[in-house]
XYZ file of C-alpha atoms in Angstrom:
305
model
C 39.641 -29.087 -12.503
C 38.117 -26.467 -10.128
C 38.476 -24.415 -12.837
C 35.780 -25.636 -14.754
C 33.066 -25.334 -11.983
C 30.367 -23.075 -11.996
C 30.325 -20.885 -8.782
C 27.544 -21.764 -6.409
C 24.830 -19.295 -5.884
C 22.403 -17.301 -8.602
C 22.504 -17.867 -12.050
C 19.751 -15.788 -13.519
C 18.328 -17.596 -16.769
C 17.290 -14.771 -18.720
C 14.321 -14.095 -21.043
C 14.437 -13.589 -24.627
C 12.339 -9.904 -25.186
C 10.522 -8.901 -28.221
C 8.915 -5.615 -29.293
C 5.413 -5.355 -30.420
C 6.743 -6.776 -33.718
C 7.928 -9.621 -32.074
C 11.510 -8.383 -32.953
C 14.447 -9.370 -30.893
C 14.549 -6.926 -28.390
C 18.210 -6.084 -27.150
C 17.741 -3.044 -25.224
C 15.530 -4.848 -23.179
C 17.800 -7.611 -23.012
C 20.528 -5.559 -21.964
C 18.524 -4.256 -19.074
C 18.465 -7.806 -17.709
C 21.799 -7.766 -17.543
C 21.844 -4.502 -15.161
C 19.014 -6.099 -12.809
C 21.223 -9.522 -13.149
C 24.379 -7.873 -11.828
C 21.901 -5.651 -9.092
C 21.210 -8.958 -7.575
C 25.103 -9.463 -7.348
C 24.255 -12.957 -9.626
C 27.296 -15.071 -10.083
C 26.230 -15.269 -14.307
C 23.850 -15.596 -16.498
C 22.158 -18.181 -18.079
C 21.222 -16.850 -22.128
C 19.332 -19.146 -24.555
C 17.797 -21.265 -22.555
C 13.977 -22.478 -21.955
C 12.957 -19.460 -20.944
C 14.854 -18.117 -23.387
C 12.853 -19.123 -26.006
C 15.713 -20.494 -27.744
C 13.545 -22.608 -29.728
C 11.725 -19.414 -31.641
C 14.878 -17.659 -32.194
C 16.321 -18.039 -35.612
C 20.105 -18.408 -35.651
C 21.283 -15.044 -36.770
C 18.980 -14.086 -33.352
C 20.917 -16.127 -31.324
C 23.708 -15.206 -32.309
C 22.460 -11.133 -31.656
C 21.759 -12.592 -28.021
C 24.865 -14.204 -27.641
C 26.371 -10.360 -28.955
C 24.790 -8.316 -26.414
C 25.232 -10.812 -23.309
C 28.496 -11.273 -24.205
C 29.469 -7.497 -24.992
C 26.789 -5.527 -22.640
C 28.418 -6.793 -19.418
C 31.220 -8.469 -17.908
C 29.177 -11.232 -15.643
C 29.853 -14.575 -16.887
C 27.863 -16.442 -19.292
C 26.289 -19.945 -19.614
C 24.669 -19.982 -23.415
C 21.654 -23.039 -23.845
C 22.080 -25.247 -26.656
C 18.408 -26.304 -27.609
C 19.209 -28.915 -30.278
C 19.621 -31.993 -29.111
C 21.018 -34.108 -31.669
C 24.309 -34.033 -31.363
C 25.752 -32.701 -34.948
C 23.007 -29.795 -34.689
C 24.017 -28.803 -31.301
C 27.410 -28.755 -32.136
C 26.613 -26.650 -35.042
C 24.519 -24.469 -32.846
C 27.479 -24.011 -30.529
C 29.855 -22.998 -33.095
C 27.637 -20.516 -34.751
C 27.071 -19.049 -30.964
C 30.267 -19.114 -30.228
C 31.614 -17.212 -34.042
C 29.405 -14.262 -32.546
C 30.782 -13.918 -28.936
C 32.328 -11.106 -28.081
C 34.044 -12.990 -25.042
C 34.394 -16.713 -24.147
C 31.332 -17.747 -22.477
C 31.916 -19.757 -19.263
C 30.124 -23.326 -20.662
C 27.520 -24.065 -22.424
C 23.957 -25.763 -20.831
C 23.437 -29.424 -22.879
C 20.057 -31.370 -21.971
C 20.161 -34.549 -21.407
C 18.787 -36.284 -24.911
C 18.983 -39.884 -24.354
C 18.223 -42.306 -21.022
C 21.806 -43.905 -21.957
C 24.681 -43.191 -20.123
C 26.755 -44.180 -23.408
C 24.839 -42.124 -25.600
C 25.157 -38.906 -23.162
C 29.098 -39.131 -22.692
C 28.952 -38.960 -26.394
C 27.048 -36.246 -26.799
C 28.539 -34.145 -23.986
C 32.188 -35.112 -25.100
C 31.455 -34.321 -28.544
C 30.504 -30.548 -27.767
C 33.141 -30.183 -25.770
C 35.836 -31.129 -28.164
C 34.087 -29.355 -30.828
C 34.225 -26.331 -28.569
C 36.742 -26.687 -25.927
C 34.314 -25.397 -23.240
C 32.652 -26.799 -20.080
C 29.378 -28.303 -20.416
C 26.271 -27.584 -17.826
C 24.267 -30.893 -17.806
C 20.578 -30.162 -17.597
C 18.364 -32.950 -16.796
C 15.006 -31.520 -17.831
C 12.313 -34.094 -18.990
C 9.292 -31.888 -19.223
C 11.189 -29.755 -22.224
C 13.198 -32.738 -23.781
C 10.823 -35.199 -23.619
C 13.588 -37.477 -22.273
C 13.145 -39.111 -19.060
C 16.676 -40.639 -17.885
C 17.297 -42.687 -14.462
C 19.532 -41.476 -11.692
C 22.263 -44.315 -11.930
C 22.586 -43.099 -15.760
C 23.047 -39.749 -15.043
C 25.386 -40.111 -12.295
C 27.276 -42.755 -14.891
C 26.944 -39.605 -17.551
C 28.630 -37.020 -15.458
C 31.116 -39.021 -13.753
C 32.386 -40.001 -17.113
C 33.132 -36.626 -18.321
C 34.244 -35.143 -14.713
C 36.688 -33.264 -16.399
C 34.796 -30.727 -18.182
C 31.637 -31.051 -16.483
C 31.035 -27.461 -15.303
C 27.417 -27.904 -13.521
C 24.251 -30.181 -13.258
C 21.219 -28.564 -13.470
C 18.482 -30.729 -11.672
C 14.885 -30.234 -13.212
C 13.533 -33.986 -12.959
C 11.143 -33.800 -10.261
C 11.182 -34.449 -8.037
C 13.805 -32.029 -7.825
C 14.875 -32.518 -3.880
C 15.449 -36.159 -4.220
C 17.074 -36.161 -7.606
C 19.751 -33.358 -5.832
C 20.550 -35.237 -3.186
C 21.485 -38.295 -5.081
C 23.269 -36.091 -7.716
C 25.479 -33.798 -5.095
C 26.864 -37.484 -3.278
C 27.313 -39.190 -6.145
C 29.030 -36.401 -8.599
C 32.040 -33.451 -8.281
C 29.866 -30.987 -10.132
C 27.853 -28.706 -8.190
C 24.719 -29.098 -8.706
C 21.678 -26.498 -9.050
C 18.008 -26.369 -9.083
C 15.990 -24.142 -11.591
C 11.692 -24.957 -11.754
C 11.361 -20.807 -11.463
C 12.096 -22.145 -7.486
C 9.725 -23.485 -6.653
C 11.471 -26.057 -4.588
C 14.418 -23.789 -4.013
C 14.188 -24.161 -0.076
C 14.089 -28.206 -0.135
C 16.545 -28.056 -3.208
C 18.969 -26.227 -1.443
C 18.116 -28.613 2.105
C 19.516 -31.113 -0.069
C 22.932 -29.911 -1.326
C 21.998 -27.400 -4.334
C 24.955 -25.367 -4.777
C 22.264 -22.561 -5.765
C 19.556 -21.555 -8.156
C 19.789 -21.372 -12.011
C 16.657 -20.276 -13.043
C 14.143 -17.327 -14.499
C 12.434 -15.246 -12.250
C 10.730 -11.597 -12.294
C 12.030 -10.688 -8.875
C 15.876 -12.456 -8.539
C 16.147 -10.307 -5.392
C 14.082 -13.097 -4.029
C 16.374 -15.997 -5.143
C 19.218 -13.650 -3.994
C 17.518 -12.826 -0.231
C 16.875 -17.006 0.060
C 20.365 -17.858 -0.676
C 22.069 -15.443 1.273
C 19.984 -16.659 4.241
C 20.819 -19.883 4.326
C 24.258 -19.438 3.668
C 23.558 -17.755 6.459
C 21.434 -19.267 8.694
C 20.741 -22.823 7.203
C 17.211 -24.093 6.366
C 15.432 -21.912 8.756
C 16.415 -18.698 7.978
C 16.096 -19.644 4.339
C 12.551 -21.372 4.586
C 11.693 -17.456 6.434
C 13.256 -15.369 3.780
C 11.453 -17.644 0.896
C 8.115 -17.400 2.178
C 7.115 -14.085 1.281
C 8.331 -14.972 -2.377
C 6.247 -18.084 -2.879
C 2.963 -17.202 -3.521
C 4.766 -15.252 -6.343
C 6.635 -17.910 -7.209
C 3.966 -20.274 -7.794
C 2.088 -18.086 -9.817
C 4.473 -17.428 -12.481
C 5.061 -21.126 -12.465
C 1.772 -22.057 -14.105
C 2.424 -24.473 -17.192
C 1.684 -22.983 -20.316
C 1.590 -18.937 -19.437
C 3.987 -19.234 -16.673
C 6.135 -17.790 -19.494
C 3.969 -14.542 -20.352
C 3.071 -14.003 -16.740
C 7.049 -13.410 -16.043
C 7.746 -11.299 -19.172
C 4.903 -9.354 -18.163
C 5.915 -8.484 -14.327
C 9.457 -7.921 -16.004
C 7.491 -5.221 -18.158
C 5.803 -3.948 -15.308
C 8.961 -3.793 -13.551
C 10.320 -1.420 -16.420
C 13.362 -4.260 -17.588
C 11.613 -5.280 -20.389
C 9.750 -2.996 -22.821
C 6.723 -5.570 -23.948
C 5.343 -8.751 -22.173
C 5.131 -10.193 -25.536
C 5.932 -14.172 -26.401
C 6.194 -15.937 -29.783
C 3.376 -18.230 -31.157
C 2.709 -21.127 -30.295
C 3.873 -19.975 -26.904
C 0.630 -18.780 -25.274
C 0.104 -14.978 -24.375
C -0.984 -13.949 -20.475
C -4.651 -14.602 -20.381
C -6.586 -11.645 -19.250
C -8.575 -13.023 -16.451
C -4.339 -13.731 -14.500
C -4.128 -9.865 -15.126
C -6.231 -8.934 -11.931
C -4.530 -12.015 -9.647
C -0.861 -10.854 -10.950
C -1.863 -7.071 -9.940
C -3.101 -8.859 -5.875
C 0.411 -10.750 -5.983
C 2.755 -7.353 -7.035
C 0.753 -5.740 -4.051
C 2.163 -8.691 -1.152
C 5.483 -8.858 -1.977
C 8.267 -7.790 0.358
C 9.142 -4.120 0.162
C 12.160 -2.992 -1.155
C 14.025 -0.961 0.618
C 14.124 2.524 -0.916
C 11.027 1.252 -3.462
C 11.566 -0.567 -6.423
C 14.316 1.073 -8.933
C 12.957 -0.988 -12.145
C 8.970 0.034 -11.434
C 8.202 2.422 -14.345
C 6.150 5.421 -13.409
């Protein structure tokens, strides 16, 4: 069974990239990879929310699921963004028919505040699939608020192939600490981070989220590995300002693709209608935040000339 578990520490949900065409970007997508694996990130989260699963079409996906899959050897988590049941499963299939290597489990949000309804769910992908399933409990995507005791029902049900929880009900602290004595799984935040030090106070086994400077994530986790909560509440603050800012609701999206473009991983900040672009009047606040964060020793290798 510890087979099936995720490892604890980063898994760095990447970002779907477009040209100015709004075409699928690969290239770019590739280079996430490279700054995924120079963070020394445990795998990779593809497809997911920040993703932009939702405005991919399938044959897309499935040239996402090619290149994260056949661009690098760290493991892969794949999103399923469907939620009822017969079109995930579908979803996952299709994925899966274009992988050039098994991905390690596939991230299922929670889609019903049943317990019964979720073992369902969950067990049907599996079988359909025969890989591990990362529960992800986030309401403000799904639209599906579920209660603790349902969840904790929910997992415990289908221990066996139950490769991670990702927590993103806030409030996220709580929610962990009920999740990581009640369930085997290990269980992770996400939120961009924001509550990445009090996540992690209360048993996260990491961070599974999308962020324009990982290195961050990484420098946090290391630290309290480390040196507990205080040397990871030290080697977060410098990060947070950042952190906040590209956690905005609504452009939150377009202000990381754009530091990402800045940063020279992705060619374009671009996102897909009806996802809303980086307003202009952010532009001079995200140029004051790029200016305070930690230096890097020997510079930044991503920053484009």
């Amino acid at each position: 069974m510890s087979g099936t578990r995720l490892d604890r520490g980063l898994w760095m949900v990447l970002a779907s990239p477009f040209d100015d065409a709004l075409t699928l970007d690969t290239a770019s997508l590739e280079r996430q990879l490279v700054l995924a694996d120079s963070v020394s990130a445990q795998g990779v989260v593809a497809l997911g929310v920040f993703g932009e699963a939702d405005a991919l079409t399938r044959a897309e996906q499935q040239d996402v699921v090619r290149t994260v899959t056949g661009s690098s050897d760290l493991p892969v988590v794949l999103g399923l963004s469907a939620r009822t049941t017969a079109v995930a499963v579908d979803q996952a299939v299709s994925c899966l028919e274009a992988a050039e290597r098994q991905p390690r489990a596939l991230m299922v949000q929670v889609h019903s505040p049943r317990a019964d309804v979720l073992v369902q769910h969950f067990t049907a992908i599996h079988e359909a699939t025969g890989l591990p399933v990362v529960v992800q409990d986030y309401p403000a995507a799904s639209g599906v608020t579920v209660v603790a005791d349902a969840l904790v029902e929910a997992v415990r049900a289908c221990d066996g192939f139950v490769a991670a929880v990702k927590a993103e009900s806030a409030p996220t602290p709580p929610a962990i600490a009920t999740l990581t004595a009640a369930v085997g799984a290990p269980v992770f935040g996400g939120l961009g981070g924001v509550g990445l030090v009090d996540e992690l106070g209360c048993g996260a086994a990491g961070a599974m989220t999308g962020m324009s400077h990982p290195e961050g994530l990484r420098a946090t986790l290391d630290a309290q590995a480390s040196g507990g909560f205080a040397a990871a509440h030290a080697a977060w603050a410098p990060w947070l300002p950042l952190v906040t800012f590209e956690g905005q609701l609504k452009v939150g999206l377009a202000i990381r693709k754009e530091i990402l473009r800045r940063r020279g991983v992705l060619a374009t900040g671009r996102v897909r209608p009806p996802a809303a672009p980086l307003p202009p009047s952010l532009v001079p606040l995200l140029e004051q935040h790029l200016s305070h964060l930690p230096p890097t020793p020997g510079g930044d290798p991503w920053t484009s000339d």
